[in-house]
Amino acid sequence: RRGIDWIDCQQNTAHLASLGAAEVPRAEFVRHLEQACAAPAVGDWFYDPQDWLLLGLKPPEQARAPAHGAG
């Protein structure tokens, strides 16, 4: 949805595994990192109230995080 296909969790935990995380060999990680660094940036991360609604939760009052570099 946001164009991010990998997250470097850096830890192997049961919780992360339950979310689909898996260890990869270092060589594979480095190859993927090189490709990701060469790709266009996906933009700043932002808070999306829809993320809460998808979980059946009420979003917190703050609708969006401050823009990058603000405040």
Short mmCIF file of N, CA and C in Angstrom, two decimals:
data_model
loop_
_atom_site.label_atom_id
_atom_site.label_comp_id
_atom_site.label_asym_id
_atom_site.label_seq_id
_atom_site.Cartn_x
_atom_site.Cartn_y
_atom_site.Cartn_z
N ARG A 1 0.81 -1.20 0.00
CA ARG A 1 0.00 0.00 0.00
C ARG A 1 0.85 1.26 0.00
N ARG A 2 1.96 1.25 0.71
CA ARG A 2 2.82 2.43 0.76
C ARG A 2 4.09 2.23 -0.06
N GLY A 3 4.22 1.10 -0.72
CA GLY A 3 5.39 0.86 -1.56
C GLY A 3 6.62 0.41 -0.79
N ILE A 4 6.44 -0.07 0.41
CA ILE A 4 7.55 -0.56 1.23
C ILE A 4 7.42 -2.07 1.32
N ASP A 5 8.41 -2.79 0.76
CA ASP A 5 8.26 -4.24 0.75
C ASP A 5 9.12 -4.96 1.79
N TRP A 6 10.05 -4.27 2.40
CA TRP A 6 10.87 -4.88 3.46
C TRP A 6 11.03 -3.89 4.59
N ILE A 7 11.11 -4.42 5.81
CA ILE A 7 11.46 -3.62 6.97
C ILE A 7 12.58 -4.37 7.69
N ASP A 8 13.66 -3.67 8.00
CA ASP A 8 14.80 -4.28 8.69
C ASP A 8 14.48 -4.33 10.18
N CYS A 9 13.94 -5.45 10.64
CA CYS A 9 13.53 -5.60 12.05
C CYS A 9 14.72 -5.77 12.99
N GLN A 10 15.79 -6.36 12.52
CA GLN A 10 17.04 -6.56 13.25
C GLN A 10 16.92 -7.52 14.43
N GLN A 11 15.75 -8.08 14.66
CA GLN A 11 15.59 -9.04 15.75
C GLN A 11 14.68 -10.17 15.28
N ASN A 12 14.95 -11.36 15.75
CA ASN A 12 14.12 -12.51 15.45
C ASN A 12 13.28 -12.80 16.69
N THR A 13 12.03 -12.35 16.69
CA THR A 13 11.16 -12.58 17.84
C THR A 13 9.90 -13.31 17.38
N ALA A 14 9.23 -13.97 18.31
CA ALA A 14 7.99 -14.66 18.00
C ALA A 14 6.93 -13.66 17.52
N HIS A 15 6.92 -12.47 18.12
CA HIS A 15 5.94 -11.46 17.72
C HIS A 15 6.15 -11.05 16.26
N LEU A 16 7.38 -10.73 15.89
CA LEU A 16 7.65 -10.33 14.51
C LEU A 16 7.35 -11.48 13.55
N ALA A 17 7.68 -12.70 13.94
CA ALA A 17 7.37 -13.85 13.09
C ALA A 17 5.86 -13.99 12.90
N SER A 18 5.08 -13.68 13.95
CA SER A 18 3.62 -13.77 13.82
C SER A 18 3.07 -12.74 12.84
N LEU A 19 3.85 -11.69 12.58
CA LEU A 19 3.45 -10.65 11.62
C LEU A 19 4.01 -10.92 10.23
N GLY A 20 4.73 -12.03 10.08
CA GLY A 20 5.26 -12.41 8.77
C GLY A 20 6.74 -12.17 8.59
N ALA A 21 7.43 -11.67 9.62
CA ALA A 21 8.87 -11.43 9.50
C ALA A 21 9.62 -12.75 9.38
N ALA A 22 10.70 -12.73 8.63
CA ALA A 22 11.53 -13.92 8.46
C ALA A 22 12.98 -13.49 8.27
N GLU A 23 13.89 -14.31 8.78
CA GLU A 23 15.31 -14.03 8.58
C GLU A 23 15.68 -14.33 7.14
N VAL A 24 16.63 -13.55 6.61
CA VAL A 24 17.16 -13.80 5.27
C VAL A 24 18.68 -13.81 5.36
N PRO A 25 19.33 -14.57 4.49
CA PRO A 25 20.79 -14.56 4.49
C PRO A 25 21.32 -13.16 4.21
N ARG A 26 22.48 -12.84 4.79
CA ARG A 26 23.05 -11.51 4.63
C ARG A 26 23.22 -11.12 3.16
N ALA A 27 23.69 -12.03 2.33
CA ALA A 27 23.91 -11.71 0.91
C ALA A 27 22.60 -11.29 0.24
N GLU A 28 21.51 -11.97 0.57
CA GLU A 28 20.20 -11.61 0.00
C GLU A 28 19.78 -10.23 0.51
N PHE A 29 19.99 -9.98 1.80
CA PHE A 29 19.64 -8.68 2.38
C PHE A 29 20.42 -7.56 1.70
N VAL A 30 21.72 -7.76 1.51
CA VAL A 30 22.56 -6.73 0.88
C VAL A 30 22.10 -6.48 -0.56
N ARG A 31 21.78 -7.53 -1.30
CA ARG A 31 21.27 -7.35 -2.68
C ARG A 31 19.98 -6.53 -2.67
N HIS A 32 19.08 -6.87 -1.79
CA HIS A 32 17.81 -6.14 -1.72
C HIS A 32 18.05 -4.69 -1.31
N LEU A 33 18.94 -4.47 -0.36
CA LEU A 33 19.25 -3.12 0.10
C LEU A 33 19.81 -2.27 -1.04
N GLU A 34 20.70 -2.85 -1.83
CA GLU A 34 21.26 -2.12 -2.98
C GLU A 34 20.17 -1.73 -3.97
N GLN A 35 19.24 -2.64 -4.23
CA GLN A 35 18.13 -2.33 -5.14
C GLN A 35 17.23 -1.25 -4.55
N ALA A 36 16.94 -1.36 -3.27
CA ALA A 36 16.06 -0.38 -2.62
C ALA A 36 16.69 1.01 -2.61
N CYS A 37 17.99 1.08 -2.39
CA CYS A 37 18.68 2.38 -2.36
C CYS A 37 18.69 3.03 -3.74
N ALA A 38 18.66 2.23 -4.79
CA ALA A 38 18.66 2.76 -6.15
C ALA A 38 17.26 3.18 -6.61
N ALA A 39 16.23 2.73 -5.91
CA ALA A 39 14.84 3.04 -6.29
C ALA A 39 14.44 4.43 -5.79
N PRO A 40 13.43 5.03 -6.41
CA PRO A 40 12.93 6.32 -5.92
C PRO A 40 12.41 6.20 -4.49
N ALA A 41 12.53 7.27 -3.73
CA ALA A 41 12.04 7.28 -2.35
C ALA A 41 10.52 7.17 -2.34
N VAL A 42 9.98 6.54 -1.31
CA VAL A 42 8.53 6.38 -1.21
C VAL A 42 7.87 7.58 -0.54
N GLY A 43 8.65 8.52 -0.04
CA GLY A 43 8.08 9.71 0.61
C GLY A 43 8.11 9.59 2.12
N ASP A 44 7.72 10.67 2.77
CA ASP A 44 7.70 10.70 4.23
C ASP A 44 6.63 9.76 4.78
N TRP A 45 6.91 9.17 5.91
CA TRP A 45 5.93 8.36 6.60
C TRP A 45 4.89 9.29 7.19
N PHE A 46 3.63 8.87 7.19
CA PHE A 46 2.58 9.69 7.77
C PHE A 46 1.57 8.82 8.49
N TYR A 47 0.86 9.44 9.39
CA TYR A 47 -0.18 8.77 10.14
C TYR A 47 -1.45 8.73 9.29
N ASP A 48 -2.04 7.58 9.13
CA ASP A 48 -3.27 7.44 8.36
C ASP A 48 -4.36 6.86 9.26
N PRO A 49 -5.40 7.64 9.56
CA PRO A 49 -6.47 7.13 10.43
C PRO A 49 -7.09 5.82 9.91
N GLN A 50 -7.03 5.58 8.60
CA GLN A 50 -7.58 4.34 8.05
C GLN A 50 -6.87 3.10 8.61
N ASP A 51 -5.61 3.25 9.00
CA ASP A 51 -4.89 2.12 9.58
C ASP A 51 -5.59 1.63 10.84
N TRP A 52 -6.06 2.55 11.66
CA TRP A 52 -6.78 2.18 12.88
C TRP A 52 -8.13 1.55 12.54
N LEU A 53 -8.84 2.14 11.59
CA LEU A 53 -10.16 1.64 11.22
C LEU A 53 -10.09 0.22 10.67
N LEU A 54 -9.02 -0.10 9.95
CA LEU A 54 -8.85 -1.46 9.43
C LEU A 54 -8.76 -2.48 10.55
N LEU A 55 -8.27 -2.02 11.71
CA LEU A 55 -8.16 -2.90 12.88
C LEU A 55 -9.41 -2.88 13.74
N GLY A 56 -10.41 -2.09 13.32
CA GLY A 56 -11.64 -1.99 14.10
C GLY A 56 -11.48 -1.10 15.32
N LEU A 57 -10.49 -0.20 15.29
CA LEU A 57 -10.23 0.69 16.42
C LEU A 57 -10.56 2.13 16.06
N LYS A 58 -10.84 2.93 17.08
CA LYS A 58 -11.08 4.35 16.87
C LYS A 58 -9.73 5.06 16.78
N PRO A 59 -9.53 5.87 15.73
CA PRO A 59 -8.25 6.59 15.61
C PRO A 59 -8.05 7.57 16.76
N PRO A 60 -6.81 7.77 17.19
CA PRO A 60 -6.52 8.81 18.17
C PRO A 60 -6.92 10.18 17.61
N GLU A 61 -6.98 11.17 18.46
CA GLU A 61 -7.42 12.51 18.05
C GLU A 61 -6.54 13.12 16.97
N GLN A 62 -5.23 12.95 17.07
CA GLN A 62 -4.32 13.56 16.10
C GLN A 62 -4.46 12.85 14.76
N ALA A 63 -4.83 13.60 13.73
CA ALA A 63 -5.08 12.99 12.43
C ALA A 63 -3.80 12.69 11.66
N ARG A 64 -2.79 13.51 11.79
CA ARG A 64 -1.53 13.30 11.06
C ARG A 64 -0.36 13.75 11.92
N ALA A 65 0.75 13.08 11.74
CA ALA A 65 1.99 13.50 12.41
C ALA A 65 2.49 14.77 11.73
N PRO A 66 3.29 15.58 12.41
CA PRO A 66 3.85 16.78 11.77
C PRO A 66 4.66 16.40 10.54
N ALA A 67 4.68 17.28 9.58
CA ALA A 67 5.48 17.06 8.37
C ALA A 67 6.94 16.98 8.75
N HIS A 68 7.72 16.29 7.93
CA HIS A 68 9.16 16.14 8.16
C HIS A 68 9.81 17.50 8.34
N GLY A 69 10.54 17.68 9.43
CA GLY A 69 11.25 18.93 9.68
C GLY A 69 10.41 19.98 10.39
N ALA A 70 9.13 19.68 10.62
CA ALA A 70 8.27 20.67 11.29
C ALA A 70 8.43 20.56 12.80
N GLY A 71 8.24 21.67 13.46
CA GLY A 71 8.14 21.77 14.90
C GLY A 71 9.22 21.23 15.68
#
